[in-house]
Amino acid sequence: MNSGVFYVIFVNLMIDLHTHSLFSDGVLVPAELVRRAMVKGYEAIAITDHADSSNIDFIIPRIVRAAEELSGLMPITVIPGIELTHVPPESIKKLVKEARKLGAKLVVVHGESPVEPVAEGTNRAAIVAGVDILAHPGLITAQDASLAARKGVFLEITARAGHSLTNGHVARAALKAGARLVLDTDAHEPEDLIDDLFAEKVLSGAGLDVKERAAAFRNSREIVNRILGG
Ligand SMILES: [Zn+2]
Ligand SMILES: [Zn+2]
C-alpha cells in the first residue's frame, strides 16, 4: 500500500561560473567543454581562462565569439568570462575594466588559495575592484568578507582539489559577514565537470545546511539572469 508520503525533488541544474579551456591551461576547446557540460546536465557555464596583461586582449574576443555561437546552437547558456590570475594587486582594477571593455560578461579573480603563493592583498584588491566572483579566496579575513558583502562580490566554494582545502573557512566567513556564495568547479579537464548531486556534496562538506546550499545555487542563477538581462 502506498505510504502516502510524497517526496518533492528539487532539481538544481548545474551552473558553473569558473572553467578553463585551452585558451589557458584547460585541455578542451570551448566547443568540447560546452558540449561535455551540456551532456553532464549543465544549464549554464562560464569560460574563464587565466589572464594577465599579456593575453587578456587575445583571449576574451575569442571566447566571446565561441560563447555567442555555442549559446545560439545548443540548449545551454555560455558566458564569456576571464580569470585574472597572479596579477599584482595594484593592476587588478585596471585589468577588470579592460576585461569588461573587451566583452567579458563575468570577471573572476584568482584569489588567495592556500596552495599557491598568490600575492597578499589580491582578495582585497579584487573586492575593491568590484569583480563578480572572488575565486578560492583561501583564508579570507573577516574584514574582506564584510567588504565582499557590502560590494556584492560573490565568494567561491570550489570543487577543485587543493583550492578546496579552505572551503569550510570561506563558508563560515561568508555566512558570518553576510557575503554570498557560489559553487564552481574550476574545471580544467572533462573529468572535473560535476553534476548537481556532487555539487550538493561539496557544499555540504563546506558546512552549509540545506537552506544555505539552496542559496548558493540561487546565487549562481541570479548572476546568469543578470548577465542575460544585460
Ligand atoms: Zn583560480
Ligand atoms: Zn581557475
PDB file of N, CA and C in Angstrom, residues 112-114 123 136-146 155-158 163-177 179 181 202-208:
ATOM      1  N   GLU A 112      43.339  34.203  -3.009  1.00  0.00           N
ATOM      2  CA  GLU A 112      44.499  33.771  -2.227  1.00  0.00           C
ATOM      3  C   GLU A 112      44.364  32.317  -1.738  1.00  0.00           C
ATOM      4  N   SER A 113      44.365  31.426  -2.704  1.00  0.00           N
ATOM      5  CA  SER A 113      44.300  29.982  -2.456  1.00  0.00           C
ATOM      6  C   SER A 113      45.391  29.546  -1.470  1.00  0.00           C
ATOM      7  N   PRO A 114      45.061  28.536  -0.616  1.00  0.00           N
ATOM      8  CA  PRO A 114      46.077  28.071   0.331  1.00  0.00           C
ATOM      9  C   PRO A 114      47.213  27.299  -0.342  1.00  0.00           C
ATOM     10  N   ASN A 123      42.929  39.346  -2.603  1.00  0.00           N
ATOM     11  CA  ASN A 123      41.497  39.265  -2.253  1.00  0.00           C
ATOM     12  C   ASN A 123      40.909  40.670  -2.118  1.00  0.00           C
ATOM     13  N   HIS A 136      38.211  30.891  -4.985  1.00  0.00           N
ATOM     14  CA  HIS A 136      39.037  30.262  -3.937  1.00  0.00           C
ATOM     15  C   HIS A 136      39.821  31.276  -3.098  1.00  0.00           C
ATOM     16  N   PRO A 137      39.106  32.051  -2.258  1.00  0.00           N
ATOM     17  CA  PRO A 137      39.785  33.122  -1.512  1.00  0.00           C
ATOM     18  C   PRO A 137      40.554  32.658  -0.278  1.00  0.00           C
ATOM     19  N   GLY A 138      40.775  31.357  -0.135  1.00  0.00           N
ATOM     20  CA  GLY A 138      41.663  30.856   0.920  1.00  0.00           C
ATOM     21  C   GLY A 138      41.226  31.292   2.309  1.00  0.00           C
ATOM     22  N   LEU A 139      42.180  31.730   3.097  1.00  0.00           N
ATOM     23  CA  LEU A 139      41.872  32.144   4.468  1.00  0.00           C
ATOM     24  C   LEU A 139      41.455  33.615   4.476  1.00  0.00           C
ATOM     25  N   ILE A 140      40.401  33.908   3.767  1.00  0.00           N
ATOM     26  CA  ILE A 140      39.909  35.286   3.658  1.00  0.00           C
ATOM     27  C   ILE A 140      39.637  35.862   5.052  1.00  0.00           C
ATOM     28  N   THR A 141      39.981  37.124   5.231  1.00  0.00           N
ATOM     29  CA  THR A 141      39.780  37.747   6.542  1.00  0.00           C
ATOM     30  C   THR A 141      38.309  38.134   6.722  1.00  0.00           C
ATOM     31  N   ALA A 142      37.922  38.305   7.979  1.00  0.00           N
ATOM     32  CA  ALA A 142      36.547  38.723   8.291  1.00  0.00           C
ATOM     33  C   ALA A 142      36.276  40.092   7.662  1.00  0.00           C
ATOM     34  N   GLN A 143      37.305  40.934   7.677  1.00  0.00           N
ATOM     35  CA  GLN A 143      37.160  42.282   7.112  1.00  0.00           C
ATOM     36  C   GLN A 143      36.891  42.226   5.600  1.00  0.00           C
ATOM     37  N   ASP A 144      37.647  41.391   4.898  1.00  0.00           N
ATOM     38  CA  ASP A 144      37.440  41.268   3.450  1.00  0.00           C
ATOM     39  C   ASP A 144      36.098  40.609   3.131  1.00  0.00           C
ATOM     40  N   ALA A 145      35.691  39.656   3.964  1.00  0.00           N
ATOM     41  CA  ALA A 145      34.379  39.024   3.743  1.00  0.00           C
ATOM     42  C   ALA A 145      33.276  40.063   3.918  1.00  0.00           C
ATOM     43  N   SER A 146      33.415  40.957   4.887  1.00  0.00           N
ATOM     44  CA  SER A 146      32.412  42.017   5.092  1.00  0.00           C
ATOM     45  C   SER A 146      32.402  42.981   3.911  1.00  0.00           C
ATOM     46  N   LEU A 155      31.656  35.113  -3.169  1.00  0.00           N
ATOM     47  CA  LEU A 155      32.828  34.328  -2.759  1.00  0.00           C
ATOM     48  C   LEU A 155      32.598  32.885  -3.188  1.00  0.00           C
ATOM     49  N   GLU A 156      33.680  32.238  -3.576  1.00  0.00           N
ATOM     50  CA  GLU A 156      33.556  30.929  -4.219  1.00  0.00           C
ATOM     51  C   GLU A 156      33.897  29.763  -3.297  1.00  0.00           C
ATOM     52  N   ILE A 157      33.001  28.795  -3.305  1.00  0.00           N
ATOM     53  CA  ILE A 157      33.279  27.454  -2.779  1.00  0.00           C
ATOM     54  C   ILE A 157      33.688  26.643  -4.005  1.00  0.00           C
ATOM     55  N   THR A 158      34.799  25.944  -3.920  1.00  0.00           N
ATOM     56  CA  THR A 158      35.333  25.300  -5.123  1.00  0.00           C
ATOM     57  C   THR A 158      35.373  23.778  -4.998  1.00  0.00           C
ATOM     58  N   HIS A 163      42.626  23.904  -3.834  1.00  0.00           N
ATOM     59  CA  HIS A 163      41.931  25.160  -3.519  1.00  0.00           C
ATOM     60  C   HIS A 163      40.824  24.907  -2.491  1.00  0.00           C
ATOM     61  N   SER A 164      40.254  23.696  -2.531  1.00  0.00           N
ATOM     62  CA  SER A 164      39.091  23.392  -1.689  1.00  0.00           C
ATOM     63  C   SER A 164      39.444  23.178  -0.219  1.00  0.00           C
ATOM     64  N   LEU A 165      40.740  23.177   0.107  1.00  0.00           N
ATOM     65  CA  LEU A 165      41.150  22.944   1.498  1.00  0.00           C
ATOM     66  C   LEU A 165      40.547  23.965   2.459  1.00  0.00           C
ATOM     67  N   THR A 166      40.271  25.162   1.944  1.00  0.00           N
ATOM     68  CA  THR A 166      39.752  26.208   2.842  1.00  0.00           C
ATOM     69  C   THR A 166      38.261  26.484   2.615  1.00  0.00           C
ATOM     70  N   ASN A 167      37.559  25.580   1.938  1.00  0.00           N
ATOM     71  CA  ASN A 167      36.119  25.786   1.707  1.00  0.00           C
ATOM     72  C   ASN A 167      35.366  26.049   3.010  1.00  0.00           C
ATOM     73  N   GLY A 168      35.688  25.273   4.045  1.00  0.00           N
ATOM     74  CA  GLY A 168      34.973  25.422   5.323  1.00  0.00           C
ATOM     75  C   GLY A 168      35.165  26.812   5.900  1.00  0.00           C
ATOM     76  N   HIS A 169      36.383  27.300   5.822  1.00  0.00           N
ATOM     77  CA  HIS A 169      36.677  28.657   6.324  1.00  0.00           C
ATOM     78  C   HIS A 169      35.929  29.703   5.495  1.00  0.00           C
ATOM     79  N   VAL A 170      35.975  29.544   4.170  1.00  0.00           N
ATOM     80  CA  VAL A 170      35.314  30.525   3.290  1.00  0.00           C
ATOM     81  C   VAL A 170      33.817  30.570   3.588  1.00  0.00           C
ATOM     82  N   ALA A 171      33.213  29.383   3.743  1.00  0.00           N
ATOM     83  CA  ALA A 171      31.773  29.321   4.009  1.00  0.00           C
ATOM     84  C   ALA A 171      31.443  30.028   5.324  1.00  0.00           C
ATOM     85  N   ARG A 172      32.215  29.732   6.343  1.00  0.00           N
ATOM     86  CA  ARG A 172      31.928  30.318   7.656  1.00  0.00           C
ATOM     87  C   ARG A 172      32.128  31.834   7.637  1.00  0.00           C
ATOM     88  N   ALA A 173      33.216  32.269   7.008  1.00  0.00           N
ATOM     89  CA  ALA A 173      33.492  33.720   6.943  1.00  0.00           C
ATOM     90  C   ALA A 173      32.388  34.436   6.166  1.00  0.00           C
ATOM     91  N   ALA A 174      31.943  33.821   5.075  1.00  0.00           N
ATOM     92  CA  ALA A 174      30.904  34.441   4.244  1.00  0.00           C
ATOM     93  C   ALA A 174      29.578  34.519   5.002  1.00  0.00           C
ATOM     94  N   LEU A 175      29.198  33.423   5.652  1.00  0.00           N
ATOM     95  CA  LEU A 175      27.919  33.404   6.369  1.00  0.00           C
ATOM     96  C   LEU A 175      27.921  34.438   7.492  1.00  0.00           C
ATOM     97  N   LYS A 176      29.028  34.513   8.189  1.00  0.00           N
ATOM     98  CA  LYS A 176      29.136  35.458   9.301  1.00  0.00           C
ATOM     99  C   LYS A 176      29.046  36.909   8.816  1.00  0.00           C
ATOM    100  N   ALA A 177      29.653  37.164   7.654  1.00  0.00           N
ATOM    101  CA  ALA A 177      29.710  38.539   7.142  1.00  0.00           C
ATOM    102  C   ALA A 177      28.492  38.900   6.299  1.00  0.00           C
ATOM    103  N   ALA A 179      28.186  37.712   3.263  1.00  0.00           N
ATOM    104  CA  ALA A 179      28.612  37.659   1.859  1.00  0.00           C
ATOM    105  C   ALA A 179      27.950  36.453   1.203  1.00  0.00           C
ATOM    106  N   LEU A 181      27.612  33.253  -1.497  1.00  0.00           N
ATOM    107  CA  LEU A 181      28.488  32.190  -2.002  1.00  0.00           C
ATOM    108  C   LEU A 181      27.996  31.640  -3.330  1.00  0.00           C
ATOM    109  N   VAL A 202      29.756  18.868  -2.163  1.00  0.00           N
ATOM    110  CA  VAL A 202      30.827  19.839  -1.909  1.00  0.00           C
ATOM    111  C   VAL A 202      30.324  20.939  -0.974  1.00  0.00           C
ATOM    112  N   LEU A 203      29.103  21.399  -1.238  1.00  0.00           N
ATOM    113  CA  LEU A 203      28.542  22.458  -0.389  1.00  0.00           C
ATOM    114  C   LEU A 203      28.283  21.945   1.030  1.00  0.00           C
ATOM    115  N   SER A 204      27.786  20.718   1.133  1.00  0.00           N
ATOM    116  CA  SER A 204      27.586  20.114   2.471  1.00  0.00           C
ATOM    117  C   SER A 204      28.920  19.981   3.177  1.00  0.00           C
ATOM    118  N   GLY A 205      29.931  19.553   2.439  1.00  0.00           N
ATOM    119  CA  GLY A 205      31.259  19.373   3.014  1.00  0.00           C
ATOM    120  C   GLY A 205      31.855  20.672   3.522  1.00  0.00           C
ATOM    121  N   ALA A 206      31.404  21.779   2.931  1.00  0.00           N
ATOM    122  CA  ALA A 206      31.868  23.097   3.390  1.00  0.00           C
ATOM    123  C   ALA A 206      31.096  23.543   4.623  1.00  0.00           C
ATOM    124  N   GLY A 207      30.116  22.717   5.031  1.00  0.00           N
ATOM    125  CA  GLY A 207      29.368  23.018   6.260  1.00  0.00           C
ATOM    126  C   GLY A 207      28.057  23.731   6.039  1.00  0.00           C
ATOM    127  N   LEU A 208      27.596  23.807   4.785  1.00  0.00           N
ATOM    128  CA  LEU A 208      26.354  24.540   4.520  1.00  0.00           C
ATOM    129  C   LEU A 208      25.132  23.649   4.761  1.00  0.00           C
TER     130      LEU A 208
END
